[in-house]
Coordinates of C-alpha atoms in Angstrom, one line a residue:
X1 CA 62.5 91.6 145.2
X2 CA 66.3 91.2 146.2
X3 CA 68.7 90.6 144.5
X4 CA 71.0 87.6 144.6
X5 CA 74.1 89.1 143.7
X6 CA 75.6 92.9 144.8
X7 CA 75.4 94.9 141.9
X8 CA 78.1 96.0 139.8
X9 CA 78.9 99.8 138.8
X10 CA 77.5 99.0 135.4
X11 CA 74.1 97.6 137.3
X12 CA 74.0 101.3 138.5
X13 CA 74.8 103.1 135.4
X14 CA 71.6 101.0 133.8
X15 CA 69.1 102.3 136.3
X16 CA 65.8 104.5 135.0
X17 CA 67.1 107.9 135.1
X18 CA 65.6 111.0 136.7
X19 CA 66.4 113.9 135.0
X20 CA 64.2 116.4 137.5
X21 CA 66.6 115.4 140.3
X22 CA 69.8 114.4 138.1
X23 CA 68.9 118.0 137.9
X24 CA 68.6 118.5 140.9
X25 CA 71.9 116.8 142.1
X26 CA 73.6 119.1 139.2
X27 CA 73.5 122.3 141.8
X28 CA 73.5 120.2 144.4
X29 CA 76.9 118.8 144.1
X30 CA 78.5 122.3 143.7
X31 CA 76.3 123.9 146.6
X32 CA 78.3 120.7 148.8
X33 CA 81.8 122.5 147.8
X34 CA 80.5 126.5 148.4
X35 CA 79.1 125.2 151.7
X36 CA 82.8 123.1 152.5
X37 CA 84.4 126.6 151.6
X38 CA 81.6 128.8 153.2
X39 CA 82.3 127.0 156.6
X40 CA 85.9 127.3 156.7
X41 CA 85.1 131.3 156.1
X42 CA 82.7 131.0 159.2
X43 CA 85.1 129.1 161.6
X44 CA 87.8 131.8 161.4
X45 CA 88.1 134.6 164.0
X46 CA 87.9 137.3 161.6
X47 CA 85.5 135.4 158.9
X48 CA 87.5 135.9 156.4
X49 CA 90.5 133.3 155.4
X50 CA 93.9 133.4 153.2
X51 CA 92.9 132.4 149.8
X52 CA 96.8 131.0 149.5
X53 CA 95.1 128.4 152.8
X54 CA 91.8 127.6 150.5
X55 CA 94.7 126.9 147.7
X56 CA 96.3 124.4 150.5
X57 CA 93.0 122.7 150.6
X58 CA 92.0 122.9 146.7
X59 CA 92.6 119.1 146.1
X60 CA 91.2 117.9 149.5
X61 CA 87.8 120.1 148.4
X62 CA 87.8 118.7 145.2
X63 CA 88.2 122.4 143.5
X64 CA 89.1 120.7 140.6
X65 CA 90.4 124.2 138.6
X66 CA 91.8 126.0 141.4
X67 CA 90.8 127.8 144.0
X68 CA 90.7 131.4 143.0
X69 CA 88.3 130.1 139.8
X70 CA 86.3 128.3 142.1
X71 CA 85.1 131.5 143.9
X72 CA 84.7 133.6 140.8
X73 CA 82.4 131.0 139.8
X74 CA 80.3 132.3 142.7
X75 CA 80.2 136.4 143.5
X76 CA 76.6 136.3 144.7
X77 CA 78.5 133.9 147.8
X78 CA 82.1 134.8 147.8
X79 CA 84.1 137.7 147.5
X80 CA 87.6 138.7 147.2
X81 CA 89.9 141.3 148.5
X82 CA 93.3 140.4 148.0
X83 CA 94.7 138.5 149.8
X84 CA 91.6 137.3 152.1
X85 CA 88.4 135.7 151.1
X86 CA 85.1 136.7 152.1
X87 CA 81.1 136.1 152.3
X88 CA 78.8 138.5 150.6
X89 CA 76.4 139.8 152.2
X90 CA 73.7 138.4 151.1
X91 CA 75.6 134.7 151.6
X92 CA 75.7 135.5 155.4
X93 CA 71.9 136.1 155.5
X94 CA 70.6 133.1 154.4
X95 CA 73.7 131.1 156.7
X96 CA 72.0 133.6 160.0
X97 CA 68.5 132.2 158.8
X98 CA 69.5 129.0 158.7
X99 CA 71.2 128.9 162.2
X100 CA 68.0 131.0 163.7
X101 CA 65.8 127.8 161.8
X102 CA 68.2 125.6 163.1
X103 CA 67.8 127.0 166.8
X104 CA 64.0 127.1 166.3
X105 CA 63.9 124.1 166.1
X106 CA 65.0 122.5 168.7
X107 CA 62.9 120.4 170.1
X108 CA 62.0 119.0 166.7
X109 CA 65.8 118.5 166.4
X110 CA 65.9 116.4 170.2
X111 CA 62.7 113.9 168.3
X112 CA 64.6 113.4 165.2
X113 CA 67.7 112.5 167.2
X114 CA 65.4 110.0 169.8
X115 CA 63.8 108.3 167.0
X116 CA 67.4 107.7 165.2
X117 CA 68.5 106.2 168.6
X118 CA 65.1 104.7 168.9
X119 CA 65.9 102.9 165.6
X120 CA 69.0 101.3 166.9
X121 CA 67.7 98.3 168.0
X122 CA 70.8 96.2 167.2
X123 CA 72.9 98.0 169.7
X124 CA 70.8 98.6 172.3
X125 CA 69.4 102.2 171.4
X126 CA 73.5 103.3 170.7
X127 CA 75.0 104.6 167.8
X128 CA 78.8 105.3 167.4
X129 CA 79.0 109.2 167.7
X130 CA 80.9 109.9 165.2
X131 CA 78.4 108.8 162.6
X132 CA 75.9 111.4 163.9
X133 CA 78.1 114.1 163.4
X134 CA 79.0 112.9 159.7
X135 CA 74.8 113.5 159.4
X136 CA 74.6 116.3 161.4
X137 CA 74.0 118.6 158.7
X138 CA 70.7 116.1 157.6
X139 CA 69.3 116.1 160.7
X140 CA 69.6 119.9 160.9
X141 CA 71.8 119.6 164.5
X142 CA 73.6 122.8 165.7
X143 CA 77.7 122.1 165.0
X144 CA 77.8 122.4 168.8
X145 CA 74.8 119.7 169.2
X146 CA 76.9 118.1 172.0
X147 CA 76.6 120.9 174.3
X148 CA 73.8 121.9 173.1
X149 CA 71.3 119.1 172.6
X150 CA 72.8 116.0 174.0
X151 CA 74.4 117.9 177.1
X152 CA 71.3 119.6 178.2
X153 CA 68.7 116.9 177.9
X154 CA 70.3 113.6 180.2
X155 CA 67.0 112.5 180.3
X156 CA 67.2 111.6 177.2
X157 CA 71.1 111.1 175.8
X158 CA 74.1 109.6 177.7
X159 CA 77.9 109.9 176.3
X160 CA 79.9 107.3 176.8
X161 CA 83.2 106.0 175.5
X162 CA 83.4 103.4 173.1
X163 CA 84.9 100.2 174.5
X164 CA 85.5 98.8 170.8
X165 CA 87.6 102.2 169.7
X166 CA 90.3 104.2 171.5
X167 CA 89.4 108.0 171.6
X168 CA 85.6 107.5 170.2
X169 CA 82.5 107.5 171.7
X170 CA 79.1 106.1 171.7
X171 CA 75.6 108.2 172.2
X172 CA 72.9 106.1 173.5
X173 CA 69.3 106.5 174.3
X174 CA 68.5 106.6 177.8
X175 CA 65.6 104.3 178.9
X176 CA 62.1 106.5 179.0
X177 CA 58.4 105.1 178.0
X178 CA 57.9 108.3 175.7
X179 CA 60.8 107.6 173.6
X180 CA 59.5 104.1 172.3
X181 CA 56.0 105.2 171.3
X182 CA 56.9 106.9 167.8
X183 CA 54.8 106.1 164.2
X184 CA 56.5 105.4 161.6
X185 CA 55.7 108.0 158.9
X186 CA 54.8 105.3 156.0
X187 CA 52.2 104.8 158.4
X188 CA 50.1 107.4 157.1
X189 CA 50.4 106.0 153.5
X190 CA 49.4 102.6 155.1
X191 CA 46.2 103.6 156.6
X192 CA 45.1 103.5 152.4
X193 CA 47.4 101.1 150.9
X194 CA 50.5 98.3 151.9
X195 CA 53.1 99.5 152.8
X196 CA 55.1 101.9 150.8
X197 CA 54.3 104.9 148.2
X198 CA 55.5 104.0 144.5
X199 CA 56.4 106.7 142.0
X200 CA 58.5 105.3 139.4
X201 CA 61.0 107.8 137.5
X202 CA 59.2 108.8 134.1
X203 CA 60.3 106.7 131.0
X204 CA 60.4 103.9 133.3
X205 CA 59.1 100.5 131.8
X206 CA 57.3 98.6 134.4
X207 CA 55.9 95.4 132.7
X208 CA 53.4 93.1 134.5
X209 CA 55.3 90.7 136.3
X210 CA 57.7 93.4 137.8
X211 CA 54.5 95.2 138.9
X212 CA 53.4 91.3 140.3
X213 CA 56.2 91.1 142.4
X214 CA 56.2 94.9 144.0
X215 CA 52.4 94.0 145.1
X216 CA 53.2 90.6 146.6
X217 CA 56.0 92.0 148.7
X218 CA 53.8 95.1 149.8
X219 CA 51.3 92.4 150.7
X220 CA 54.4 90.6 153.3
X221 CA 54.1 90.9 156.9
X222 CA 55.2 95.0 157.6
X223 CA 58.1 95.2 160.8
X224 CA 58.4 98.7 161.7
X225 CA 61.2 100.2 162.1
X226 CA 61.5 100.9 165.9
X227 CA 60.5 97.4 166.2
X228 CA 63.9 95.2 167.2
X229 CA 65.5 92.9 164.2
X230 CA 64.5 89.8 164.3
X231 CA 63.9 86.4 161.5
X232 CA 60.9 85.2 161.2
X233 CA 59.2 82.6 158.1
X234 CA 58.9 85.4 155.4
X235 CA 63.2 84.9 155.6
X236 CA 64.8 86.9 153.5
X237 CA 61.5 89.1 152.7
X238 CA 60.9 90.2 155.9
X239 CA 64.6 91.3 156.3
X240 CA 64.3 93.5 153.0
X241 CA 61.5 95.1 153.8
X242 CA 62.4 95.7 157.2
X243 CA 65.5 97.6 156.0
X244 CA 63.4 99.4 153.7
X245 CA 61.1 100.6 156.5
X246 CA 64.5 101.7 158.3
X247 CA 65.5 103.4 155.4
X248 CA 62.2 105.0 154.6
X249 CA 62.4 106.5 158.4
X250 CA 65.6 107.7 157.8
X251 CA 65.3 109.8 155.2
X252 CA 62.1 111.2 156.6
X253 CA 63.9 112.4 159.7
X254 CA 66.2 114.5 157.5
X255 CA 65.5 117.9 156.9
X256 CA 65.8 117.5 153.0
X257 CA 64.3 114.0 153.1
X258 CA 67.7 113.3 150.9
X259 CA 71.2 111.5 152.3
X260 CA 74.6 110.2 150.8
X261 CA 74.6 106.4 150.8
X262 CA 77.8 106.0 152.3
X263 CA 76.6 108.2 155.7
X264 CA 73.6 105.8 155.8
X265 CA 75.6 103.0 155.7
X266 CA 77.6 103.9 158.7
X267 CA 74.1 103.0 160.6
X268 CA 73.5 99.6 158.9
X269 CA 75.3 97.6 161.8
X270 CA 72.6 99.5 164.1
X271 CA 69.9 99.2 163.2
X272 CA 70.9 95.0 162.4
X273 CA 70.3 95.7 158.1
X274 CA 72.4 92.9 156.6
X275 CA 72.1 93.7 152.8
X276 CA 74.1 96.5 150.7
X277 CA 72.0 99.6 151.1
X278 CA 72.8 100.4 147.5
X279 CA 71.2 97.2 146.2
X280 CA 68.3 98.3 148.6
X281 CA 67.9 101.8 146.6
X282 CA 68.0 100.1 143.3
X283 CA 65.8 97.1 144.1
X284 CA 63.1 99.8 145.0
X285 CA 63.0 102.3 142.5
X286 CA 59.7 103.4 143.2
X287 CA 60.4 104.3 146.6
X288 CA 63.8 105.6 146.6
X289 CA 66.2 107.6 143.6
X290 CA 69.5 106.7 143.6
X291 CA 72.3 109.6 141.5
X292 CA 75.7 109.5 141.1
X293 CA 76.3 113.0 140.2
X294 CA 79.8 114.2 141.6
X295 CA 81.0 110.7 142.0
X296 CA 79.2 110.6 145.2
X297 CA 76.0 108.4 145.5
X298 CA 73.0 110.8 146.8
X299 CA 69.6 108.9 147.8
X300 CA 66.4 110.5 147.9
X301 CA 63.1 109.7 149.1
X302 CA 60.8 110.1 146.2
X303 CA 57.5 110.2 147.9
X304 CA 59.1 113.5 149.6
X305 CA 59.7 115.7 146.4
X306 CA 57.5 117.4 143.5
X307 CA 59.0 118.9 140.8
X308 CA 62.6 118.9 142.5
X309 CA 61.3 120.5 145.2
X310 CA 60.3 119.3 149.0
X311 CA 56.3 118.8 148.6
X312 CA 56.7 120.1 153.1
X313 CA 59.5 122.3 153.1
X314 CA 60.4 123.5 156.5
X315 CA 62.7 126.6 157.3
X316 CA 65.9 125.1 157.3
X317 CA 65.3 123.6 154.2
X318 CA 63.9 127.1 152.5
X319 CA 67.7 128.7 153.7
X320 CA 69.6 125.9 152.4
X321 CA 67.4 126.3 148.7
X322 CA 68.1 129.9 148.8
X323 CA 72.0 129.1 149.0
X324 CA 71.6 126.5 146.4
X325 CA 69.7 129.4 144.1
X326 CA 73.0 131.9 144.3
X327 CA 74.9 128.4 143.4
X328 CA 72.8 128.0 140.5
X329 CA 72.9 131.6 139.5
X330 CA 76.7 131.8 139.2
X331 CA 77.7 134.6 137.6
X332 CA 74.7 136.1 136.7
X333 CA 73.9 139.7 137.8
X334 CA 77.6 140.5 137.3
X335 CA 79.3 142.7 136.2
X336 CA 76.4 144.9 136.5
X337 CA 75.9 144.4 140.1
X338 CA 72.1 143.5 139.5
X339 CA 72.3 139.8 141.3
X340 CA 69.0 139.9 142.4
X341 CA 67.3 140.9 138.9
X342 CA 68.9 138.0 136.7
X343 CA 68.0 134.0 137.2
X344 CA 67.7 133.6 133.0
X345 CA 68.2 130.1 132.4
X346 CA 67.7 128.7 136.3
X347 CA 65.1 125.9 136.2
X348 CA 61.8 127.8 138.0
X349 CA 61.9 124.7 140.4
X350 CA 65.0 125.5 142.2
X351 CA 64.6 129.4 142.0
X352 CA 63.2 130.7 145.3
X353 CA 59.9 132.5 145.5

């Protein structure tokens, strides 16, 4: 199944296609921006903020057209009384149900972060901190998760400075029996087949020896993923399946069961992967979806999704799809001030009950 050469950017344009979550990614690189400017709103003493300081930071938030047209693009989430930029009401709901899911959850939030740390084999149970607060926002952690979560449970989370990097530090795991016992959620799949789930995106052609070579590596010898790196004869098979299995974790501990591929690969030295994590995604189409949309490169897990939607949603999730279904609305509702009475045209899949 892997490849012998890293693929090439036109390797990638050539994949099957999605369209439910090219779809998908269509709001979904938008709602990245409205949540970049929706935070800088929130971290302000007043909640409000200068549009002349979003103008500042147009380029660096890729708002490609401006600033000012950015957030007319988007009255059910922004509005605007000159000079200062504001949330709508309605926009600072869903972000007070999302923190309230996000506190909920908390001990759900401690597991995900165990099993992550559980996962880093490679470095003995360590990860570099910094790389959990690039995913902090997949794992559904508070901003403050330091004080919060790591700081209140030293049973289970040490912070200590990074010997290899000035200034940085290191999170590790904290030896304790319970936080070595975890099953790997393919594990559920496994009880009726191999290894992994395969869905493959529709239109794909799957001939007969591609399909002979997907069962004979579901048939290899299964590492889990909380199980420590190591070679054994199935060589380079055992490796790639092993990194799938990581993978495969990883995404389920997210709260949208989705991740960009560049804040994955700040875990590869971790959790001891040696291949390209993109090559992973498009070796195993059936298992994971790979889209470029927004020139950033967004892996899902497919097993996770129906109809572009989360087949187990979870609160956090719900909050975040009801931001993404203003996103999608845009300007609909308005002038008329009817927002609520007007999603003509949003695909029923992304449109909250």
């Amino acid at each position: 199944m892997c490849r012998t050469k890293t693929t090439t950017a036109q390797d990638v344009a050539a994949r099957a296609m999605d369209p439910t979550f090219e779809r998908l990614m269509d709001g979904y690189k938008n709602l990245l921006k409205v949540v970049s400017v929706r935070d800088l709103i929130l971290s302000s003493p007043d909640k409000s903020l200068p549009l002349e300081h979003l103008d500042n930071l147009s380029q660096k938030l890729h708002l490609n057209k401006g600033s000012l047209h950015f957030i007319r693009k988007y009255p059910h989430i922004f509005s605007f009384s000159k000079p200062l930029l504001n949330l709508t009401d309605a926009a600072i709901e869903i972000h007070r149900r999302e923190s309230a899911a996000i506190e909920a959850t908390a001990p759900a939030v401690i597991d995900r972060l165990v099993r992550l740390l559980s996962m880093a084999t490679a470095t003995a149970h360590s990860v570099p901190l910094r790389a959990v607060i690039r995913i902090r926002r997949e794992l559904g952690l508070p901003d403050d998760f330091e004080r919060t979560i790591i700081s209140r449970n030293p049973d289970f989370f040490t912070l200590r400075d990074n010997p290899r990097e000035r200034n940085t530090h290191i999170l590790i795991l904290n030896p304790n029996p319970s936080c070595f016992n975890f099953t790997p959620a393919v594990e559920t799949w496994r009880e009726m087949e191999f290894a992994f789930k395969n869905g493959y995106p529709p239109g794909m052609r799957v001939n007969r020896g591609f399909r002979a070579k997907v069962k004979a590596w579901q048939r290899l010898p299964y590492p889990g993923p909380y199980e420590a790196g190591r070679r054994s004869r199935a060589g380079i098979g055992w490796m790639e399946k092993r990194a799938v299995g990581i993978v495969h974790e990883f995404l389920n501990l997210t709260v949208e069961k989705m991740v960009e591929v560049e804040k994955v690969s700040h875990f590869r030295e971790c959790f001891g992967i040696q291949m390209n994590m993109r090559d992973l995604f498009l070796d195993h189409p059936g298992i994971f979806y790979l889209s470029t949309k927004g020139n950033v490169h967004t892996v899902f897990l497919r097993e996770a999704y129906e109809k572009g939607c989360l087949i187990e949603p979870n609160p956090v999730y719900e909050a975040r799809r009801e931001l993404l279904r203003l996103v999608i609305m845009g300007q609909r509702g308005f002038p008329n001030g009817n927002a609520e009475s007007s999603c003509e045209g949003v695909p029923m899949e992304f449109v909250a009950d």
